[in-house]
Short mmCIF file of C-alpha atoms and ligand atoms in Angstrom, two decimals:
data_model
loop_
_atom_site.label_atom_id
_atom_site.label_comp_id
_atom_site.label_asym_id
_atom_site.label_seq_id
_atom_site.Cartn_x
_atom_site.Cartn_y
_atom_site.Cartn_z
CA UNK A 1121 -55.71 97.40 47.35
CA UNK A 1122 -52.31 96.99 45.74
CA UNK A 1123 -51.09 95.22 48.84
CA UNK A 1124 -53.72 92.58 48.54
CA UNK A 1125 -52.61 91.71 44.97
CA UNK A 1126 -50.60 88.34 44.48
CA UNK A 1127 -49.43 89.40 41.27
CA UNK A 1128 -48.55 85.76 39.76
CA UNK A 1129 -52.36 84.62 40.48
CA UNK A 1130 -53.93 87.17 38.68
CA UNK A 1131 -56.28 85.90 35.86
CA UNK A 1132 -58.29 87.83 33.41
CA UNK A 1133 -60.36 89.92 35.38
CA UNK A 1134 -60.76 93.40 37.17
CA UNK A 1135 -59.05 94.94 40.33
CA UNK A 1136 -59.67 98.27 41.64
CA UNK A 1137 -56.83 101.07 40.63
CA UNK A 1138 -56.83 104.62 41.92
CA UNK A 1139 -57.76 106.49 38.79
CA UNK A 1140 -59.50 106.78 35.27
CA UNK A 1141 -59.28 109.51 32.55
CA UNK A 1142 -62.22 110.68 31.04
CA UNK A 1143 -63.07 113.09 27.88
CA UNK A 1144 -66.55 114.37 27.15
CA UNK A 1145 -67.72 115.73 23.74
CA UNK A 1146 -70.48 118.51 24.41
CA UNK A 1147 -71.90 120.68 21.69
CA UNK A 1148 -69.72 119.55 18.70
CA UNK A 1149 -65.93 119.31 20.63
CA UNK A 1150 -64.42 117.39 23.49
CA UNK A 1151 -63.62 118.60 26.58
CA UNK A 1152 -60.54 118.25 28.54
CA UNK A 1153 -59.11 115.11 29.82
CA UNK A 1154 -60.23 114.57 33.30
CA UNK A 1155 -58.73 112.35 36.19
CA UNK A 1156 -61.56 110.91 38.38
CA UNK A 1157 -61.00 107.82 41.08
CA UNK A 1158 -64.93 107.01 40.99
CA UNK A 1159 -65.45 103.25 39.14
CA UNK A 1160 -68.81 104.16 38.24
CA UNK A 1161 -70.50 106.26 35.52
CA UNK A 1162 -73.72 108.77 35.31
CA UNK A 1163 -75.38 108.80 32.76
CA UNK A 1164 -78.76 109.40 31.36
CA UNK A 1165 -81.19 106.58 31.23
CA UNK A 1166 -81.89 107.27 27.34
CA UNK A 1167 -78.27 107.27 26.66
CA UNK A 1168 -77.86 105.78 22.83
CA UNK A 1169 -75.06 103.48 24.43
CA UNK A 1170 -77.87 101.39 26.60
CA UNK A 1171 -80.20 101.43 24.06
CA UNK A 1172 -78.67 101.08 20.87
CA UNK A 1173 -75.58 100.19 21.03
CA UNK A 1174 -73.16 103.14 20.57
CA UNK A 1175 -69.99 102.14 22.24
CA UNK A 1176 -66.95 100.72 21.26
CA UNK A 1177 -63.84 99.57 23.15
CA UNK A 1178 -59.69 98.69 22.81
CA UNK A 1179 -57.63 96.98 24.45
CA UNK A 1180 -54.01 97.13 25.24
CA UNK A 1181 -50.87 96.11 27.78
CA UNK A 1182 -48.37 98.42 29.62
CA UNK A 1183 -45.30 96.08 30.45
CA UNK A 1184 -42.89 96.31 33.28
CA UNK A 1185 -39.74 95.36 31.98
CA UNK A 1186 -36.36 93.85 33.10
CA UNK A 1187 -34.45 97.37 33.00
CA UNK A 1188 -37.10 98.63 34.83
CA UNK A 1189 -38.74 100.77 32.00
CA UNK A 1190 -42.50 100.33 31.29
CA UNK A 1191 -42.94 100.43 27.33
CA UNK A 1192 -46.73 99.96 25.70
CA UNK A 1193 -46.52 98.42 22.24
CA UNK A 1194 -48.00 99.82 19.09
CA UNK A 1195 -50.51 102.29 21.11
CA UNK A 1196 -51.05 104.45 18.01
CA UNK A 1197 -52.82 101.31 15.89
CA UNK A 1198 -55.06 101.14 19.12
CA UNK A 1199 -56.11 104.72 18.64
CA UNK A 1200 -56.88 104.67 15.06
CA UNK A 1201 -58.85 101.61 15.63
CA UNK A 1202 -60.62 102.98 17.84
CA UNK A 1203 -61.27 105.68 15.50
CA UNK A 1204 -62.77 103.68 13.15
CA UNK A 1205 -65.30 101.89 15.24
CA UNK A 1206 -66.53 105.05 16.44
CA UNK A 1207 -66.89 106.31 12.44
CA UNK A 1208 -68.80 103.05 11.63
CA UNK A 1209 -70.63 103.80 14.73
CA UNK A 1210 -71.28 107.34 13.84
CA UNK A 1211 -69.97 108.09 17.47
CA UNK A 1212 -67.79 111.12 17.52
CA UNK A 1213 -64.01 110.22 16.84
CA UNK A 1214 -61.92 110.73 19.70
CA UNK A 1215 -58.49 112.26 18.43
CA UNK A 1216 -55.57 109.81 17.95
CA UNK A 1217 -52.75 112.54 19.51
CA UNK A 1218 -55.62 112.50 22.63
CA UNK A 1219 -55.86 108.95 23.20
CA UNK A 1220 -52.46 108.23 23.26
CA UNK A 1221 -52.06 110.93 25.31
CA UNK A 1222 -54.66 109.95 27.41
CA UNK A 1223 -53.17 106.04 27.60
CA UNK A 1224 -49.81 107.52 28.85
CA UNK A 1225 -51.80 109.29 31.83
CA UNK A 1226 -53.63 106.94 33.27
CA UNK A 1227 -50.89 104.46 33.03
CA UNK A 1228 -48.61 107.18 34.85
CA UNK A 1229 -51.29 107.74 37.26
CA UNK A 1230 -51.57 103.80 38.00
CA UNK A 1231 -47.73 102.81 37.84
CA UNK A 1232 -47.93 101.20 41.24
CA UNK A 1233 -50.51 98.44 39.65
CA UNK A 1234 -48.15 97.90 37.09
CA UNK A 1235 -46.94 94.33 37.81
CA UNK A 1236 -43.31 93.62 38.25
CA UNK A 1237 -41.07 92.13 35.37
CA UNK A 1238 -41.36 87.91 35.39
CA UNK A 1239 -45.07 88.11 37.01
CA UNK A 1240 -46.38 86.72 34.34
CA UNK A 1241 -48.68 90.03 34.60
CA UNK A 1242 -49.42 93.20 32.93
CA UNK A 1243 -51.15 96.33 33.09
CA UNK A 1244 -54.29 95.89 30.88
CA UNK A 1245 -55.29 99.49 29.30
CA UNK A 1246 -59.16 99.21 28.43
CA UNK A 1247 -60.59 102.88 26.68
CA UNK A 1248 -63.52 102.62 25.68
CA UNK A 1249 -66.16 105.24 24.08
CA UNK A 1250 -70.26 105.85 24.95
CA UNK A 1251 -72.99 107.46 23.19
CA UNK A 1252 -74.49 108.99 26.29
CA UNK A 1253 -76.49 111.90 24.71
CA UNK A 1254 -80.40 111.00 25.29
CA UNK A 1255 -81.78 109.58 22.42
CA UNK A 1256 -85.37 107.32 21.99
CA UNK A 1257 -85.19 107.44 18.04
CA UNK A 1258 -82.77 105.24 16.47
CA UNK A 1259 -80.20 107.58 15.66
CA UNK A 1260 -76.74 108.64 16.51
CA UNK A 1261 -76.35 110.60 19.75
CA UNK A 1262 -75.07 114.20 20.59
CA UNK A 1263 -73.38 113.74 23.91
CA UNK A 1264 -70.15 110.97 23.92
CA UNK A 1265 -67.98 110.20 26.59
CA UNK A 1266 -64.37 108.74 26.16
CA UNK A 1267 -62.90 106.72 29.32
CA UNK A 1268 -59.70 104.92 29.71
CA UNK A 1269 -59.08 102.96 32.98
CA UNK A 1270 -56.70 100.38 33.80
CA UNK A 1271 -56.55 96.70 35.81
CA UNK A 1272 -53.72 94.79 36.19
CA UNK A 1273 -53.87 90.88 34.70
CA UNK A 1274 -52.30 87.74 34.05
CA UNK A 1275 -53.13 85.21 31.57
CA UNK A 1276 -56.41 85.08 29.40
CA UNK A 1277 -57.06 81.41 28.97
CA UNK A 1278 -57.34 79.44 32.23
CA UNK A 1279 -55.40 76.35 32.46
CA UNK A 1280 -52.15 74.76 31.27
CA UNK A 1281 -51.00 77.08 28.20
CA UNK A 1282 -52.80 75.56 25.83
CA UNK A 1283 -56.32 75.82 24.93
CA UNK A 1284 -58.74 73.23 23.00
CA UNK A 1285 -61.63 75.02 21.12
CA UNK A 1286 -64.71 73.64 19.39
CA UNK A 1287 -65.49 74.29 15.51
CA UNK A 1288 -68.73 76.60 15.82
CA UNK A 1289 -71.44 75.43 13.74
CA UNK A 1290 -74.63 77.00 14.82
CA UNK A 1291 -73.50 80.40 15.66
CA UNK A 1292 -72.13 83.76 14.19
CA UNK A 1293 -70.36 86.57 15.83
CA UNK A 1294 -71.28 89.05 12.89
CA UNK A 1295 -73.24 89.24 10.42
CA UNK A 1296 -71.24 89.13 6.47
CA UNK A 1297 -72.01 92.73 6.09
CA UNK A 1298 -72.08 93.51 10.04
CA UNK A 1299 -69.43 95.13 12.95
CA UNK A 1300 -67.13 92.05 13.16
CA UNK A 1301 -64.49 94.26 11.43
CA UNK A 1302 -64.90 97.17 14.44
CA UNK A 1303 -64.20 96.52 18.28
CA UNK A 1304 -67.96 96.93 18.96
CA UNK A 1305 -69.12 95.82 22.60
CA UNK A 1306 -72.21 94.55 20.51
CA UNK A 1307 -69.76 91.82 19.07
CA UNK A 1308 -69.01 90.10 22.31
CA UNK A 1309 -72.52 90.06 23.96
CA UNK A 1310 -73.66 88.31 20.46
CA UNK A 1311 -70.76 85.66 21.18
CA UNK A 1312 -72.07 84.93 24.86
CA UNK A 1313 -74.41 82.55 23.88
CA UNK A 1314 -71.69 80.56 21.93
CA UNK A 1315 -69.10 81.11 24.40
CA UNK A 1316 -70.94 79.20 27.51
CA UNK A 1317 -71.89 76.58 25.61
CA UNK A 1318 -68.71 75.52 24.39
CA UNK A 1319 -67.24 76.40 28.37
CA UNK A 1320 -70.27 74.14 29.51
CA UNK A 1321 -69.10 71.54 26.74
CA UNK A 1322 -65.68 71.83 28.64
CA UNK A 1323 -63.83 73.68 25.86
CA UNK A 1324 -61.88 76.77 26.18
CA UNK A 1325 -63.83 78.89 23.31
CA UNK A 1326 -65.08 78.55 19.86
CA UNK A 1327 -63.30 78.86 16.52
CA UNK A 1328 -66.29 80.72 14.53
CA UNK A 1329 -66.51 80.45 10.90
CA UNK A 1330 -66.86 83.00 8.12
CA UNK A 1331 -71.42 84.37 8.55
CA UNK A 1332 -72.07 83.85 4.95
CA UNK A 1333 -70.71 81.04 3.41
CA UNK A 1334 -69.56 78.92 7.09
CA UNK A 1335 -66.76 77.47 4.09
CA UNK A 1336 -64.27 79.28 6.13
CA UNK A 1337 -62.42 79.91 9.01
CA UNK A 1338 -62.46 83.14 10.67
CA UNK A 1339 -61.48 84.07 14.25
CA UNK A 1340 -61.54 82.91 17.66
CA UNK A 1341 -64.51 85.08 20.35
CA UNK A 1342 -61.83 87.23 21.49
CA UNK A 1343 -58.33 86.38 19.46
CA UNK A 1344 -57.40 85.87 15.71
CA UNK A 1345 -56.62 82.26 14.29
CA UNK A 1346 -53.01 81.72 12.60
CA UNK A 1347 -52.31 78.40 11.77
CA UNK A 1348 -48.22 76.85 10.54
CA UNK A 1349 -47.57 74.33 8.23
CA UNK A 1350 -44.62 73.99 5.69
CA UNK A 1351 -42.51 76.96 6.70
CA UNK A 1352 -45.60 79.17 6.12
CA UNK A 1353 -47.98 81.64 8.53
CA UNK A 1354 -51.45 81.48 7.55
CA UNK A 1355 -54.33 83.67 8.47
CA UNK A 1356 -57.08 84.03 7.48
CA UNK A 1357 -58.32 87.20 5.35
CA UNK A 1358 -62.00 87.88 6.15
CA UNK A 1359 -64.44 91.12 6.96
CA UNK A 1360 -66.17 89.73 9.70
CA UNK A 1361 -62.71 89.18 11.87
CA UNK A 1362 -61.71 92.45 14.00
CA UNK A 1363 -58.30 93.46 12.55
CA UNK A 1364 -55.88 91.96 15.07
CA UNK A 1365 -53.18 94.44 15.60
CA UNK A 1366 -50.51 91.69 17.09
CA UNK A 1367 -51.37 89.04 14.34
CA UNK A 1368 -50.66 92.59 12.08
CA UNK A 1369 -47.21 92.03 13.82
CA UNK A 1370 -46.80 88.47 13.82
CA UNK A 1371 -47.09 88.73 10.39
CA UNK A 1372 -43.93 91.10 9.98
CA UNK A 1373 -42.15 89.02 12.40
CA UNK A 1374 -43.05 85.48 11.04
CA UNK A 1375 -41.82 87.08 7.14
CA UNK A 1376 -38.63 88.37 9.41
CA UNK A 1377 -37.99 85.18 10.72
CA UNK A 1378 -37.97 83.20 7.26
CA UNK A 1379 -41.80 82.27 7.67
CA UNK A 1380 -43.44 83.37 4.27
CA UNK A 1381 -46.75 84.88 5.32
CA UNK A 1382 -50.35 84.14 3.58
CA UNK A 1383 -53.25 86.52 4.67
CA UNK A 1384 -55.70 84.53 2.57
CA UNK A 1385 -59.41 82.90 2.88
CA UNK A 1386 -58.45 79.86 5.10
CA UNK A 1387 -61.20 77.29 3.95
CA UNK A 1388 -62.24 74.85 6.81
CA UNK A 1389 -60.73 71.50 4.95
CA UNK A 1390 -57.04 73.12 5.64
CA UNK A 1391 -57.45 72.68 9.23
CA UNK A 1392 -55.68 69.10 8.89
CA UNK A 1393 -53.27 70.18 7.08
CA UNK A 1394 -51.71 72.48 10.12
CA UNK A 1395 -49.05 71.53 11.89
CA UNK A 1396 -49.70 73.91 14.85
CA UNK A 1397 -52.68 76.46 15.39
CA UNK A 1398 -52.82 78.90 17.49
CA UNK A 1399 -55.00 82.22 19.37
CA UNK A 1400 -53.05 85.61 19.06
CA UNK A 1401 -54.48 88.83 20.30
CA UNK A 1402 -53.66 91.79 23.17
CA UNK A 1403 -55.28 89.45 25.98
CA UNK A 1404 -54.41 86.20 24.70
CA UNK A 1405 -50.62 86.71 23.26
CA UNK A 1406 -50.10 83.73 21.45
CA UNK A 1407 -52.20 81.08 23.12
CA UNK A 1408 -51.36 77.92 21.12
CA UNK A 1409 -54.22 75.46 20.43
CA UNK A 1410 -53.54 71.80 20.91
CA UNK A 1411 -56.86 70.70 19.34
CA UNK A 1412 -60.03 72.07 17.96
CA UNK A 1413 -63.21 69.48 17.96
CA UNK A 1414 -65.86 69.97 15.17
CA UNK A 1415 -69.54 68.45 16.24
CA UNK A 1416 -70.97 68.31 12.93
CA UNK A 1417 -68.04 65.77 12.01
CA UNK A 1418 -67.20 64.53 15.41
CA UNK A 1419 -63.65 65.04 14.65
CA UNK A 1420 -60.80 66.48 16.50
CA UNK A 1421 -57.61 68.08 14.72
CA UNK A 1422 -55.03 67.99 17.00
CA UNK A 1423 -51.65 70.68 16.69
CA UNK A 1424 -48.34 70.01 17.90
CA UNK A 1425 -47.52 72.33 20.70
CA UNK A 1426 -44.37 73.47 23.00
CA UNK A 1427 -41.35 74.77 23.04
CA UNK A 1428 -40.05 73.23 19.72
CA UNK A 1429 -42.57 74.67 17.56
CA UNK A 1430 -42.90 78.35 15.39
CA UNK A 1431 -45.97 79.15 17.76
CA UNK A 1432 -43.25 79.29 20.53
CA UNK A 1433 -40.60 81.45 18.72
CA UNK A 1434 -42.73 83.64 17.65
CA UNK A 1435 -44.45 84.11 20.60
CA UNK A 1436 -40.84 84.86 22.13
CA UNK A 1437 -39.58 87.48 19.47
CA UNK A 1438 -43.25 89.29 19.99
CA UNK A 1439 -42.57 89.64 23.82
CA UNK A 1440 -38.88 90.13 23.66
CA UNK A 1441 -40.03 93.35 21.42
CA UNK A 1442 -43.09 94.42 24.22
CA UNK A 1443 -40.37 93.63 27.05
CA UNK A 1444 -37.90 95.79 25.55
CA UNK A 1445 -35.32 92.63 24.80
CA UNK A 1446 -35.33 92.36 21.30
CA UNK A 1447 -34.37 94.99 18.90
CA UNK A 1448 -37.39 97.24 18.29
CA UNK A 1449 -36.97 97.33 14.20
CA UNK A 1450 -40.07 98.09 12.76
CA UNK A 1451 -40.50 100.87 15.95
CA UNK A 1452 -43.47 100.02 17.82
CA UNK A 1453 -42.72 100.43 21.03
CA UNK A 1454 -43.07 103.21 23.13
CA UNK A 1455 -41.45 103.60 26.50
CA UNK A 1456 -42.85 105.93 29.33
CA UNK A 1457 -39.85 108.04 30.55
CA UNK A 1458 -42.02 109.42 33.17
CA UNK A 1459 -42.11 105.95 35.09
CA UNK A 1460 -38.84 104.46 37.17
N1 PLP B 2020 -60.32 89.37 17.60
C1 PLP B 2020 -61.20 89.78 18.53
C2 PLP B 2020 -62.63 89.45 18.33
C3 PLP B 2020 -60.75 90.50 19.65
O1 PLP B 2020 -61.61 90.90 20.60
C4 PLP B 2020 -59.38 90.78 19.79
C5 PLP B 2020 -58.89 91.57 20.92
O2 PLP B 2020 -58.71 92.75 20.84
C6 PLP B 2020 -58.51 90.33 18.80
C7 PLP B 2020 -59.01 89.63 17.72
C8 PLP B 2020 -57.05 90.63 18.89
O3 PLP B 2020 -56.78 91.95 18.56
P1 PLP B 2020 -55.49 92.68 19.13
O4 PLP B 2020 -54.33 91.87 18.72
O5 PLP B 2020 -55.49 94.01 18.46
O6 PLP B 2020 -55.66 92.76 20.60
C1 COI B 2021 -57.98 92.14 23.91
O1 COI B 2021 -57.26 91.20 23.57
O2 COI B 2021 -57.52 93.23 24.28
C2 COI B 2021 -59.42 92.01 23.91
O3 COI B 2021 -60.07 93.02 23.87
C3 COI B 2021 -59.99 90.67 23.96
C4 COI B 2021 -61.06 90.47 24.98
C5 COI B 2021 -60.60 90.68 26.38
C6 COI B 2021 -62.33 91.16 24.64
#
């Protein structure tokens, strides 16, 4: 229930709203999208997505702004990633027009769960896409079913702001060849392991490093890495890290700001040369990182953080652009005339 919401409490996780969409492909071509209020799912017990794997997920934000619009941010990058986790899936690609189309529905259809302007809140959008044709042979299923529902949430990382991560040394993510370049639900169950450890160890997450080599850095369980040091925005450049599509933007807006931007193998003896570090993705914004530990070494790097740091400008120019505040010049923001 709505009423029951206390909208600047809200951490990561799921409420109840009224409705979902949903899509299903049947004999070769999907269906029309359909509004249903149930939460749950039937499905066949053979269905490829319990059994091997077939499904594959996005994430993104509806905002409720300070002129009272609600504007999503880049929705069409969401789409065609989606797109091409379900090709390196072999799922059957859902149609870019039809998920956006399908975002600005259920977001419509929720608006009331759309938290208000200064919550600290927004209205997470989670589609995701199922093999649910039967199938006991390990091969790509028939039947696929597209669903987008919505939950509204504040911020990702518990805590103050800031978040302390450890240097993973004994786990991967993905493998050099693997999925870590797709939004693949597989992904995040094979970082599970990893991630209560380090929680148990009292850290907010791991920093993983690149599967083959483990020379470099490469992403965060559920965020990209950036790290800032002489004027410069460094990322690093790997194809196990899932294509981030706000550090794609902090990238134009760091170069904007006077930043000069490397997208570059970020090898693991860097990390003290960083002034500030930080977490950027759909759920975690920019989450800057005050220090990351490394148990092999038992050595901690330690960032500068607050709000007289790049980190925090950049982190204000991204939201000024979601919240409608800043100008929108490279046009990624969409705003949903249907909602007052
Ligand atoms: N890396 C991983 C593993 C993620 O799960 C996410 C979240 O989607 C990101 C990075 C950030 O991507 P985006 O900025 O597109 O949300
Ligand atoms: C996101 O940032 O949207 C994510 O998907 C990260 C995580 C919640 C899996």
């Amino acid at each position: 229930m709505k009423e029951n919401l206390d909208w600047a409490k809200l951490g990561f996780s799921y409420h109840k709203t009224p409705y979902n969409i949903r899509c299903y492909y049947r004999n070769g071509k999907w269906g029309e999208l359909e509004i249903h209020s149930d939460e749950t799912i039937p499905m066949h017990m053979a269905a490829s997505c319990l059994h091997y794997g077939q499904e594959a997920f996005e994430g993104l934000k509806a905002y409720r702004c300070k002129d009272g619009k609600v504007r999503l941010f880049r929705v069409d990058e969401n789409a065609k990633r989606m797109a091409s986790s379900s090709e390196y899936l072999q799922m059957a690609v859902f149609p870019v027009e039809r998920f956006i189309e399908a975002v600005h529905k259920v977001v419509e259809l929720n608006a009331e769960y759309i938290p208000p302007y200064e919550s600290g809140a927004s209205l997470y959008i989670r589609p995701l896409l199922i093999g649910t044709g039967a199938q006991v042979g390990v091969k790509p299923a028939d039947e696929y079913l597209f669903v987008v529902f919505v939950t509204p949430v504040g911020p990702y990382f518990k805590g103050d702001g800031e978040i302390t991560m450890c240097l993973e040394r004994k786990y991967d993510r993905a493998a050099p060849h693997g999925t870590g370049h797709i939004k693949a639900g597989g992904n995040y169950g094979a970082s599970l392991t990893a991630y209560v450890e380090s929680h148990d160890k009292g850290f907010d997450g791991v920093l993983y490093l690149d599967p083959k080599e483990k020379k470099y850095i490469d992403e965060v369980g559920a965020a990209n890495f950036f790290g800032i040091k002489d004027g410069k925005y460094v990322t690093p450049d790997s194809p196990s890290i899932l294509p981030s599509i706000t550090n794609k933007s902090l990238c134009t807006i760091a170069g904007d700001m006077g930043l000069t931007v490397e997208r570059r193998h970020v090898p693991l003896e860097e990390l003290s040369t960083f002034e500030e570090a930080g977490a950027c993705g759909t759920a975690a914004v920019i989450t800057p990182i005050n220090n990351i530990y490394d148990p092999e070494e038992d050595k901690t790097y330690r960032f500068k953080t607050g709000d007289d740091t790049w980190s925090h400008k950049l982190y204000r120019r991204l939201v000024d652009i979601q919240y409608g505040q800043a100008e929108d010049k490279f046009g990624w923001v969409t705003v949903l005339d249907s909602i007052r």
